[in-house]
PDB file of C-alpha atoms in Angstrom:
ATOM      1  CA  MET C  24     -46.330 -45.476   0.679  1.00 81.00           C
ATOM      2  CA  PHE C  25     -45.238 -49.527   0.060  1.00 84.00           C
ATOM      3  CA  ARG C  26     -45.030 -50.298   3.446  1.00 88.00           C
ATOM      4  CA  THR C  27     -48.428 -48.341   4.429  1.00 90.00           C
ATOM      5  CA  LEU C  28     -50.206 -50.573   2.113  1.00 89.00           C
ATOM      6  CA  PHE C  29     -48.841 -53.624   3.274  1.00 92.00           C
ATOM      7  CA  VAL C  30     -49.307 -52.953   6.336  1.00 90.00           C
ATOM      8  CA  GLN C  31     -52.707 -52.097   5.536  1.00 90.00           C
ATOM      9  CA  GLU C  32     -52.704 -54.953   3.835  1.00 91.00           C
ATOM     10  CA  ALA C  33     -51.847 -57.402   6.714  1.00 92.00           C
ATOM     11  CA  ARG C  34     -54.195 -55.793   9.133  1.00 92.00           C
ATOM     12  CA  THR C  35     -57.187 -56.052   6.814  1.00 91.00           C
ATOM     13  CA  GLN C  36     -56.791 -60.239   6.163  1.00 93.00           C
ATOM     14  CA  LEU C  37     -54.420 -61.031   8.773  1.00 93.00           C
ATOM     15  CA  ARG C  38     -56.808 -61.794  11.450  1.00 94.00           C
ATOM     16  CA  ARG C  39     -59.198 -64.104   9.027  1.00 95.00           C
ATOM     17  CA  ASN C  40     -56.755 -65.687   7.505  1.00 96.00           C
ATOM     18  CA  ALA C  41     -55.071 -66.966  10.966  1.00 96.00           C
ATOM     19  CA  ALA C  42     -58.642 -68.015  11.993  1.00 96.00           C
ATOM     20  CA  VAL C  43     -58.958 -70.058   9.196  1.00 96.00           C
ATOM     21  CA  LEU C  44     -55.418 -71.739   9.378  1.00 95.00           C
ATOM     22  CA  GLY C  45     -55.860 -71.744  13.526  1.00 95.00           C
ATOM     23  CA  LEU C  46     -59.410 -73.607  12.777  1.00 95.00           C
ATOM     24  CA  GLY C  47     -57.995 -75.869  10.273  1.00 94.00           C
ATOM     25  CA  ALA C  48     -55.162 -77.417  12.570  1.00 93.00           C
ATOM     26  CA  LEU C  49     -57.107 -77.634  15.483  1.00 94.00           C
ATOM     27  CA  LEU C  50     -59.488 -79.516  12.930  1.00 93.00           C
ATOM     28  CA  ALA C  51     -56.276 -81.798  11.943  1.00 92.00           C
ATOM     29  CA  ALA C  52     -54.792 -81.965  15.337  1.00 91.00           C
ATOM     30  CA  GLY C  53     -58.319 -83.792  16.512  1.00 91.00           C
ATOM     31  CA  PHE C  54     -58.519 -85.853  13.968  1.00 88.00           C
ATOM     32  CA  LEU C  55     -55.147 -87.135  14.257  1.00 87.00           C
ATOM     33  CA  VAL C  56     -55.557 -87.929  18.076  1.00 86.00           C
ATOM     34  CA  LEU C  57     -58.599 -89.578  17.653  1.00 87.00           C
ATOM     35  CA  TRP C  58     -57.230 -91.498  14.812  1.00 80.00           C
ATOM     36  CA  TRP C  59     -54.241 -92.801  17.188  1.00 79.00           C
ATOM     37  CA  PHE C  60     -57.107 -93.845  19.516  1.00 80.00           C
ATOM     38  CA  PHE C  61     -59.145 -95.599  17.234  1.00 80.00           C
ATOM     39  CA  ALA C  62     -56.431 -96.915  15.186  1.00 73.00           C
ATOM     40  CA  ARG C  63     -57.755-100.753  15.044  1.00 76.00           C
ATOM     41  CA  VAL C  64     -61.689 -99.779  14.513  1.00 75.00           C
ATOM     42  CA  PRO C  65     -61.077 -99.658  10.459  1.00 76.00           C
ATOM     43  CA  VAL C  66     -64.070 -97.818   9.495  1.00 81.00           C
ATOM     44  CA  LEU C  67     -63.402 -94.895  12.144  1.00 83.00           C
ATOM     45  CA  SER C  68     -59.616 -94.741  11.176  1.00 80.00           C
ATOM     46  CA  SER C  69     -60.461 -94.576   7.538  1.00 83.00           C
ATOM     47  CA  LEU C  70     -63.126 -91.431   7.996  1.00 88.00           C
ATOM     48  CA  LEU C  71     -60.599 -90.216  10.402  1.00 86.00           C
ATOM     49  CA  GLN C  72     -57.731 -89.663   7.779  1.00 84.00           C
ATOM     50  CA  MET C  73     -60.234 -88.708   5.284  1.00 89.00           C
ATOM     51  CA  GLY C  74     -60.973 -85.295   7.763  1.00 89.00           C
ATOM     52  CA  MET C  75     -57.331 -85.287   8.115  1.00 88.00           C
ATOM     53  CA  LEU C  76     -57.215 -84.696   4.663  1.00 89.00           C
ATOM     54  CA  VAL C  77     -59.912 -82.797   3.821  1.00 92.00           C
ATOM     55  CA  CYS C  78     -57.967 -80.277   6.539  1.00 92.00           C
ATOM     56  CA  LEU C  79     -54.901 -80.185   4.628  1.00 92.00           C
ATOM     57  CA  VAL C  80     -56.674 -79.660   1.243  1.00 92.00           C
ATOM     58  CA  GLY C  81     -59.283 -77.333   2.660  1.00 94.00           C
ATOM     59  CA  THR C  82     -57.630 -74.910   4.301  1.00 94.00           C
ATOM     60  CA  PRO C  83     -55.137 -73.843   2.261  1.00 95.00           C
ATOM     61  CA  LEU C  84     -57.820 -73.170  -0.794  1.00 95.00           C
ATOM     62  CA  VAL C  85     -59.981 -71.044   1.599  1.00 96.00           C
ATOM     63  CA  ILE C  86     -57.505 -68.983   2.330  1.00 96.00           C
ATOM     64  CA  GLY C  87     -56.581 -68.720  -1.429  1.00 95.00           C
ATOM     65  CA  VAL C  88     -60.012 -67.657  -1.930  1.00 95.00           C
ATOM     66  CA  GLN C  89     -59.726 -65.540   1.109  1.00 95.00           C
ATOM     67  CA  VAL C  90     -57.227 -63.974   0.009  1.00 96.00           C
ATOM     68  CA  ALA C  91     -58.713 -63.630  -3.603  1.00 94.00           C
ATOM     69  CA  ALA C  92     -61.974 -62.294  -3.212  1.00 93.00           C
ATOM     70  CA  GLU C  93     -60.068 -59.474  -1.134  1.00 94.00           C
ATOM     71  CA  TYR C  94     -57.683 -58.383  -3.982  1.00 94.00           C
ATOM     72  CA  TRP C  95     -60.535 -58.625  -6.304  1.00 91.00           C
ATOM     73  CA  SER C  96     -62.990 -56.345  -3.867  1.00 90.00           C
ATOM     74  CA  SER C  97     -60.572 -53.958  -3.197  1.00 90.00           C
ATOM     75  CA  MET C  98     -59.336 -52.874  -6.188  1.00 89.00           C
ATOM     76  CA  TYR C  99     -62.546 -53.856  -8.345  1.00 87.00           C
ATOM     77  CA  GLY C 100     -65.413 -53.855  -6.171  1.00 83.00           C
ATOM     78  CA  ARG C 101     -67.221 -50.616  -4.005  1.00 83.00           C
ATOM     79  CA  ARG C 102     -63.961 -50.495  -2.583  1.00 84.00           C
ATOM     80  CA  GLY C 103     -62.168 -49.911  -5.263  1.00 76.00           C
ATOM     81  CA  TYR C 104     -63.071 -46.030  -6.139  1.00 79.00           C
ATOM     82  CA  LEU C 105     -60.606 -45.394  -2.984  1.00 83.00           C
ATOM     83  CA  THR C 106     -58.305 -47.765  -3.779  1.00 81.00           C
ATOM     84  CA  MET C 107     -57.644 -45.869  -6.915  1.00 81.00           C
ATOM     85  CA  ALA C 108     -57.716 -42.566  -5.528  1.00 82.00           C
ATOM     86  CA  LEU C 109     -54.451 -43.318  -3.382  1.00 80.00           C
ATOM     87  CA  PRO C 110     -51.608 -41.328  -4.623  1.00 87.00           C
ATOM     88  CA  VAL C 111     -49.392 -44.164  -5.486  1.00 88.00           C
ATOM     89  CA  ARG C 112     -48.948 -45.588  -8.675  1.00 88.00           C
ATOM     90  CA  GLY C 113     -50.787 -49.651  -9.708  1.00 85.00           C
ATOM     91  CA  ARG C 114     -47.462 -51.264  -9.024  1.00 90.00           C
ATOM     92  CA  ALA C 115     -47.336 -50.258  -5.601  1.00 92.00           C
ATOM     93  CA  LEU C 116     -50.818 -52.114  -5.188  1.00 93.00           C
ATOM     94  CA  TYR C 117     -49.835 -55.089  -7.231  1.00 93.00           C
ATOM     95  CA  LEU C 118     -46.915 -55.680  -5.506  1.00 94.00           C
ATOM     96  CA  ALA C 119     -48.067 -54.635  -1.685  1.00 94.00           C
ATOM     97  CA  LYS C 120     -50.793 -57.303  -2.524  1.00 95.00           C
ATOM     98  CA  ALA C 121     -48.964 -59.848  -3.844  1.00 95.00           C
ATOM     99  CA  LEU C 122     -46.221 -59.940  -1.004  1.00 96.00           C
ATOM    100  CA  TYR C 123     -48.680 -60.460   1.362  1.00 96.00           C
ATOM    101  CA  ALA C 124     -50.438 -62.886  -0.660  1.00 96.00           C
ATOM    102  CA  LEU C 125     -46.515 -64.903  -0.922  1.00 96.00           C
ATOM    103  CA  LEU C 126     -46.401 -64.756   2.923  1.00 96.00           C
ATOM    104  CA  VAL C 127     -49.544 -65.689   3.971  1.00 96.00           C
ATOM    105  CA  GLY C 128     -49.185 -68.766   0.961  1.00 95.00           C
ATOM    106  CA  LEU C 129     -45.791 -69.976   2.492  1.00 96.00           C
ATOM    107  CA  ALA C 130     -47.162 -69.994   6.033  1.00 95.00           C
ATOM    108  CA  VAL C 131     -49.750 -72.179   4.850  1.00 96.00           C
ATOM    109  CA  THR C 132     -47.551 -74.026   3.200  1.00 95.00           C
ATOM    110  CA  ALA C 133     -45.397 -74.663   6.295  1.00 94.00           C
ATOM    111  CA  ALA C 134     -48.506 -75.446   8.234  1.00 94.00           C
ATOM    112  CA  VAL C 135     -49.481 -78.348   5.495  1.00 93.00           C
ATOM    113  CA  VAL C 136     -46.157 -79.849   5.597  1.00 92.00           C
ATOM    114  CA  ALA C 137     -46.014 -79.817   9.457  1.00 91.00           C
ATOM    115  CA  GLY C 138     -49.720 -81.453   9.029  1.00 90.00           C
ATOM    116  CA  ILE C 139     -47.793 -84.365   6.842  1.00 89.00           C
ATOM    117  CA  VAL C 140     -45.393 -84.545   9.059  1.00 88.00           C
ATOM    118  CA  ALA C 141     -47.637 -85.483  11.982  1.00 86.00           C
ATOM    119  CA  TRP C 142     -49.910 -87.646   9.513  1.00 84.00           C
ATOM    120  CA  ALA C 143     -46.780 -89.493   9.153  1.00 83.00           C
ATOM    121  CA  VAL C 144     -45.999 -89.890  12.786  1.00 84.00           C
ATOM    122  CA  VAL C 145     -49.491 -90.701  14.167  1.00 81.00           C
ATOM    123  CA  SER C 146     -49.790 -93.666  10.828  1.00 80.00           C
ATOM    124  CA  ALA C 147     -46.308 -95.062  12.446  1.00 78.00           C
ATOM    125  CA  LEU C 148     -47.649 -95.017  15.895  1.00 75.00           C
ATOM    126  CA  ALA C 149     -51.031 -96.163  14.847  1.00 72.00           C
ATOM    127  CA  MET C 150     -49.005 -99.228  13.544  1.00 73.00           C
ATOM    128  CA  GLY C 151     -47.544-100.212  16.636  1.00 67.00           C
ATOM    129  CA  ALA C 152     -43.867 -97.692  16.554  1.00 67.00           C
ATOM    130  CA  ASP C 153     -43.060 -96.327  19.559  1.00 66.00           C
ATOM    131  CA  ALA C 154     -42.531 -92.884  19.366  1.00 67.00           C
ATOM    132  CA  ALA C 155     -38.897 -92.656  19.238  1.00 72.00           C
ATOM    133  CA  THR C 156     -39.247 -94.972  15.828  1.00 73.00           C
ATOM    134  CA  ALA C 157     -42.146 -93.085  14.640  1.00 69.00           C
ATOM    135  CA  TRP C 158     -39.951 -90.020  14.737  1.00 75.00           C
ATOM    136  CA  GLY C 159     -37.190 -91.520  13.295  1.00 73.00           C
ATOM    137  CA  GLN C 160     -38.647 -93.102  10.435  1.00 71.00           C
ATOM    138  CA  VAL C 161     -39.611 -89.240   9.474  1.00 72.00           C
ATOM    139  CA  ALA C 162     -36.092 -87.913  10.221  1.00 74.00           C
ATOM    140  CA  ASP C 163     -34.788 -90.891   8.062  1.00 72.00           C
ATOM    141  CA  VAL C 164     -37.014 -89.010   5.135  1.00 71.00           C
ATOM    142  CA  PHE C 165     -35.757 -85.519   5.848  1.00 71.00           C
ATOM    143  CA  GLY C 166     -31.867 -86.901   6.082  1.00 70.00           C
ATOM    144  CA  ALA C 167     -31.750 -89.368   2.632  1.00 69.00           C
ATOM    145  CA  MET C 168     -32.629 -85.668   1.711  1.00 67.00           C
ATOM    146  CA  GLY C 169     -29.549 -83.837   2.387  1.00 69.00           C
ATOM    147  CA  PRO C 170     -29.286 -80.020   2.535  1.00 73.00           C
ATOM    148  CA  GLY C 171     -28.864 -79.273  -1.294  1.00 71.00           C
ATOM    149  CA  TRP C 172     -32.190 -81.098  -1.621  1.00 75.00           C
ATOM    150  CA  ALA C 173     -33.538 -79.559   1.187  1.00 76.00           C
ATOM    151  CA  LEU C 174     -32.835 -75.907  -0.435  1.00 81.00           C
ATOM    152  CA  PHE C 175     -34.057 -76.843  -3.861  1.00 81.00           C
ATOM    153  CA  MET C 176     -37.267 -78.109  -2.378  1.00 84.00           C
ATOM    154  CA  VAL C 177     -37.378 -75.148   0.022  1.00 87.00           C
ATOM    155  CA  ALA C 178     -36.510 -72.752  -3.493  1.00 88.00           C
ATOM    156  CA  ALA C 179     -38.559 -74.495  -5.810  1.00 88.00           C
ATOM    157  CA  THR C 180     -41.999 -74.542  -3.158  1.00 91.00           C
ATOM    158  CA  VAL C 181     -40.773 -70.461  -3.200  1.00 93.00           C
ATOM    159  CA  LEU C 182     -41.446 -70.138  -6.739  1.00 93.00           C
ATOM    160  CA  MET C 183     -44.573 -72.022  -7.451  1.00 93.00           C
ATOM    161  CA  VAL C 184     -46.433 -70.298  -4.600  1.00 95.00           C
ATOM    162  CA  ALA C 185     -45.073 -66.776  -6.036  1.00 95.00           C
ATOM    163  CA  ASN C 186     -46.297 -67.965  -9.497  1.00 95.00           C
ATOM    164  CA  LEU C 187     -49.408 -68.820  -8.144  1.00 95.00           C
ATOM    165  CA  VAL C 188     -49.980 -65.173  -6.541  1.00 96.00           C
ATOM    166  CA  LEU C 189     -48.802 -63.409  -9.014  1.00 96.00           C
ATOM    167  CA  GLU C 190     -50.715 -64.661 -12.359  1.00 95.00           C
ATOM    168  CA  VAL C 191     -54.178 -64.777 -10.102  1.00 95.00           C
ATOM    169  CA  PHE C 192     -54.192 -61.538  -9.212  1.00 95.00           C
ATOM    170  CA  ALA C 193     -52.823 -61.184 -12.561  1.00 95.00           C
ATOM    171  CA  VAL C 194     -55.752 -62.345 -14.373  1.00 94.00           C
ATOM    172  CA  MET C 195     -57.956 -60.219 -12.073  1.00 92.00           C
ATOM    173  CA  SER C 196     -56.636 -56.979 -13.055  1.00 91.00           C
ATOM    174  CA  ILE C 197     -56.364 -57.869 -16.693  1.00 91.00           C
ATOM    175  CA  GLY C 198     -59.465 -59.178 -16.555  1.00 87.00           C
ATOM    176  CA  ALA C 199     -60.962 -55.770 -15.476  1.00 84.00           C
ATOM    177  CA  GLU C 200     -59.557 -53.804 -17.921  1.00 81.00           C
ATOM    178  CA  GLY C 201     -62.440 -51.718 -20.098  1.00 76.00           C
ATOM    179  CA  ARG C 202     -62.706 -53.629 -22.773  1.00 81.00           C
ATOM    180  CA  TRP C 203     -63.772 -56.544 -20.662  1.00 78.00           C
ATOM    181  CA  ASN C 204     -65.129 -55.932 -17.265  1.00 73.00           C
ATOM    182  CA  HIS C 205     -68.268 -55.340 -18.709  1.00 75.00           C
ATOM    183  CA  LEU C 206     -68.006 -59.762 -18.323  1.00 78.00           C
ATOM    184  CA  GLY C 207     -67.701 -58.711 -14.428  1.00 76.00           C
ATOM    185  CA  PHE C 208     -65.968 -61.865 -12.333  1.00 80.00           C
ATOM    186  CA  GLY C 209     -67.021 -63.921 -15.543  1.00 84.00           C
ATOM    187  CA  ALA C 210     -63.682 -61.944 -17.094  1.00 83.00           C
ATOM    188  CA  PRO C 211     -61.118 -63.622 -14.757  1.00 87.00           C
ATOM    189  CA  MET C 212     -63.010 -66.748 -14.749  1.00 91.00           C
ATOM    190  CA  ILE C 213     -62.379 -67.322 -18.740  1.00 92.00           C
ATOM    191  CA  GLY C 214     -58.867 -65.802 -17.819  1.00 90.00           C
ATOM    192  CA  PHE C 215     -57.866 -68.420 -15.342  1.00 92.00           C
ATOM    193  CA  VAL C 216     -59.275 -71.255 -17.825  1.00 94.00           C
ATOM    194  CA  ILE C 217     -57.210 -70.196 -20.437  1.00 94.00           C
ATOM    195  CA  VAL C 218     -53.786 -69.113 -17.746  1.00 94.00           C
ATOM    196  CA  TYR C 219     -54.208 -72.625 -16.485  1.00 94.00           C
ATOM    197  CA  VAL C 220     -53.916 -74.551 -20.537  1.00 95.00           C
ATOM    198  CA  ALA C 221     -51.037 -72.104 -21.308  1.00 94.00           C
ATOM    199  CA  ASN C 222     -48.879 -73.064 -17.810  1.00 93.00           C
ATOM    200  CA  GLN C 223     -49.957 -76.539 -19.200  1.00 93.00           C
ATOM    201  CA  VAL C 224     -48.530 -76.298 -22.423  1.00 94.00           C
ATOM    202  CA  VAL C 225     -45.561 -74.286 -20.954  1.00 93.00           C
ATOM    203  CA  SER C 226     -44.910 -76.704 -18.654  1.00 92.00           C
ATOM    204  CA  VAL C 227     -44.612 -79.539 -20.776  1.00 91.00           C
ATOM    205  CA  VAL C 228     -42.591 -77.811 -23.598  1.00 92.00           C
ATOM    206  CA  SER C 229     -39.937 -76.319 -21.186  1.00 92.00           C
ATOM    207  CA  THR C 230     -39.677 -79.334 -19.672  1.00 89.00           C
ATOM    208  CA  VAL C 231     -38.659 -81.408 -22.362  1.00 88.00           C
ATOM    209  CA  LEU C 232     -37.000 -78.872 -24.251  1.00 90.00           C
ATOM    210  CA  ILE C 233     -34.785 -76.440 -21.662  1.00 90.00           C
ATOM    211  CA  PRO C 234     -31.247 -78.038 -20.615  1.00 89.00           C
ATOM    212  CA  PHE C 235     -32.065 -78.180 -17.335  1.00 85.00           C
ATOM    213  CA  GLY C 236     -32.844 -81.317 -15.110  1.00 83.00           C
ATOM    214  CA  ILE C 237     -32.285 -83.854 -12.805  1.00 82.00           C
ATOM    215  CA  ASP C 238     -30.516 -87.843 -13.030  1.00 80.00           C
ATOM    216  CA  SER C 239     -33.159 -89.844 -11.196  1.00 74.00           C
ATOM    217  CA  ARG C 240     -29.993 -92.474 -10.517  1.00 76.00           C
ATOM    218  CA  THR C 241     -27.621 -90.108  -9.347  1.00 74.00           C
ATOM    219  CA  GLY C 242     -29.339 -87.148  -8.534  1.00 70.00           C
ATOM    220  CA  SER C 243     -27.388 -84.986  -9.796  1.00 75.00           C
ATOM    221  CA  VAL C 244     -28.344 -81.518 -11.851  1.00 78.00           C
ATOM    222  CA  GLN C 245     -27.627 -81.695 -15.088  1.00 79.00           C
ATOM    223  CA  THR C 246     -28.128 -79.451 -17.993  1.00 83.00           C
ATOM    224  CA  ARG C 247     -29.598 -81.390 -21.077  1.00 83.00           C
ATOM    225  CA  ILE C 248     -32.559 -81.833 -22.866  1.00 88.00           C
ATOM    226  CA  MET C 249     -34.926 -84.597 -22.170  1.00 85.00           C
ATOM    227  CA  LEU C 250     -36.681 -84.777 -25.692  1.00 83.00           C
ATOM    228  CA  PRO C 251     -33.977 -87.215 -27.109  1.00 83.00           C
ATOM    229  CA  GLU C 252     -34.539 -89.843 -24.146  1.00 79.00           C
ATOM    230  CA  LEU C 253     -38.269 -89.268 -23.844  1.00 80.00           C
ATOM    231  CA  ILE C 254     -37.780 -90.178 -27.630  1.00 84.00           C
ATOM    232  CA  ASP C 255     -35.805 -93.127 -27.178  1.00 80.00           C
ATOM    233  CA  ALA C 256     -37.516 -94.468 -24.409  1.00 77.00           C
ATOM    234  CA  VAL C 257     -41.047 -94.338 -26.548  1.00 80.00           C
ATOM    235  CA  ARG C 258     -39.293 -96.107 -29.158  1.00 82.00           C
ATOM    236  CA  THR C 259     -37.560 -99.125 -27.351  1.00 81.00           C
ATOM    237  CA  GLY C 260     -39.503 -99.186 -24.257  1.00 73.00           C
ATOM    238  CA  ALA C 261     -36.136 -98.217 -21.910  1.00 74.00           C
ATOM    239  CA  GLU C 262     -36.653 -96.153 -18.794  1.00 79.00           C
ATOM    240  CA  VAL C 263     -36.668 -92.717 -18.816  1.00 79.00           C
ATOM    241  CA  THR C 264     -33.916 -91.785 -16.121  1.00 78.00           C
ATOM    242  CA  TYR C 265     -33.766 -87.911 -16.972  1.00 80.00           C
ATOM    243  CA  VAL C 266     -36.180 -85.432 -15.694  1.00 82.00           C
ATOM    244  CA  GLY C 267     -36.361 -82.188 -17.342  1.00 84.00           C
ATOM    245  CA  MET C 268     -37.273 -79.090 -14.972  1.00 86.00           C
ATOM    246  CA  GLY C 269     -37.444 -76.887 -17.466  1.00 87.00           C
ATOM    247  CA  ALA C 270     -40.567 -75.579 -15.429  1.00 88.00           C
ATOM    248  CA  LEU C 271     -38.871 -73.949 -12.671  1.00 88.00           C
ATOM    249  CA  ILE C 272     -37.526 -71.592 -15.155  1.00 91.00           C
ATOM    250  CA  ALA C 273     -40.561 -70.962 -17.760  1.00 92.00           C
ATOM    251  CA  GLY C 274     -43.257 -70.617 -15.023  1.00 91.00           C
ATOM    252  CA  PRO C 275     -41.428 -67.951 -13.204  1.00 93.00           C
ATOM    253  CA  ILE C 276     -40.772 -66.097 -16.436  1.00 94.00           C
ATOM    254  CA  MET C 277     -44.248 -66.514 -17.525  1.00 94.00           C
ATOM    255  CA  ALA C 278     -45.677 -65.257 -14.229  1.00 95.00           C
ATOM    256  CA  LEU C 279     -43.385 -62.206 -14.520  1.00 95.00           C
ATOM    257  CA  LEU C 280     -44.932 -61.311 -17.912  1.00 95.00           C
ATOM    258  CA  MET C 281     -48.064 -61.764 -16.423  1.00 94.00           C
ATOM    259  CA  ALA C 282     -47.286 -59.351 -13.731  1.00 95.00           C
ATOM    260  CA  TRP C 283     -46.014 -56.750 -15.741  1.00 95.00           C
ATOM    261  CA  TRP C 284     -48.931 -56.788 -18.516  1.00 93.00           C
ATOM    262  CA  ALA C 285     -51.094 -56.578 -14.956  1.00 93.00           C
ATOM    263  CA  ILE C 286     -49.425 -53.469 -13.774  1.00 93.00           C
ATOM    264  CA  ARG C 287     -49.850 -51.680 -17.351  1.00 91.00           C
ATOM    265  CA  SER C 288     -53.792 -52.787 -16.704  1.00 89.00           C
ATOM    266  CA  ILE C 289     -53.960 -51.237 -13.532  1.00 89.00           C
ATOM    267  CA  GLU C 290     -52.281 -48.132 -14.397  1.00 82.00           C
ATOM    268  CA  HIS C 291     -53.522 -47.628 -17.996  1.00 85.00           C
ATOM    269  CA  HIS C 292     -56.737 -49.584 -18.354  1.00 74.00           C
ATOM    270  CA  THR C 293     -58.431 -50.242 -15.016  1.00 76.00           C
ATOM    271  CA  SER C 294     -62.150 -49.582 -15.359  1.00 70.00           C
ATOM    272  CA  LEU C 295     -64.895 -49.547 -12.596  1.00 68.00           C
ATOM    273  CA  ARG C 296     -67.512 -48.493 -14.407  1.00 63.00           C
TER     274      ARG C 296
END
C-alpha cells in the first residue's frame, strides 16, 4: 500500500513540479547566455546576474510551496475526507508524502548546484578565460574538496533536506489537531515560527556542546566540544579554528521527534471540522 500511495503522490504532483523546474532552468539558461553576450555592458550584466539569482532562489521556493500546499490540501482540505477514509495508517500517508517531497527536494538541490556551476563557468568566460580554463577552475574547486569532503557534503545536504521536509509536514499535521484547527492555516503558520526559533536555539546549543566538529586548519573531523575554544576566543581575541558540527546530529533527532508527533496527530487527533 505504501508503494501505491507514493506512486499516487508522484502522479498528482510530478508534472507540475517538473514544469516549474523546467521553466526555471530555461530562464536561468537564457540569463546565462545573455550575460555571456553582454558581459562588457555593466548595467545589463548586473541585471542578468540578478535574474539568474532569482531563478536559483525562486525555483526551489515555488516547488516547495507546491509540495507543501498539496500536503495540506490532500490531508486537511476538501480532499482530506477521502484521504482519511483510506484503509491505511497515518504513518503510511505521512511517510509516502515525505519520501516524495524528499526526492523532489534533492532533485531541485542538484539542479541549483548545476546552476551555480554554470554561473561560475560563465563568470570565468565573461572575464576572458577560455572554455578549458573555465571548466578547469570549477574542477579545481571540486578536486580540492577530495572524496571524503564531497561525501560529507552530500550526506549533510540529504540530512538538511530531509529535516526540512519532516518538520514542515509535521507542523501542518500538528496544527490540524482538533484543539488548534479552529485557527485554520493560522495554526501551522504559528508553528512554523515556533519551530524556526527552536531550530536556531538547538543549532547553536548543539554546535557548541556536542563533541563533534572539524578543525578548519587541517580539515580533520574531531570529537571535542567547541565551547572552551569559543570562550577563549572571546577572552583573548584569538581565532576560532574548531567548528562544531553538532547541529548535524541534533537536527535529525529533532526532525524525527516531530515526525513521531505528526504521525501520532494524524492517527489519533486529526480533525477536519
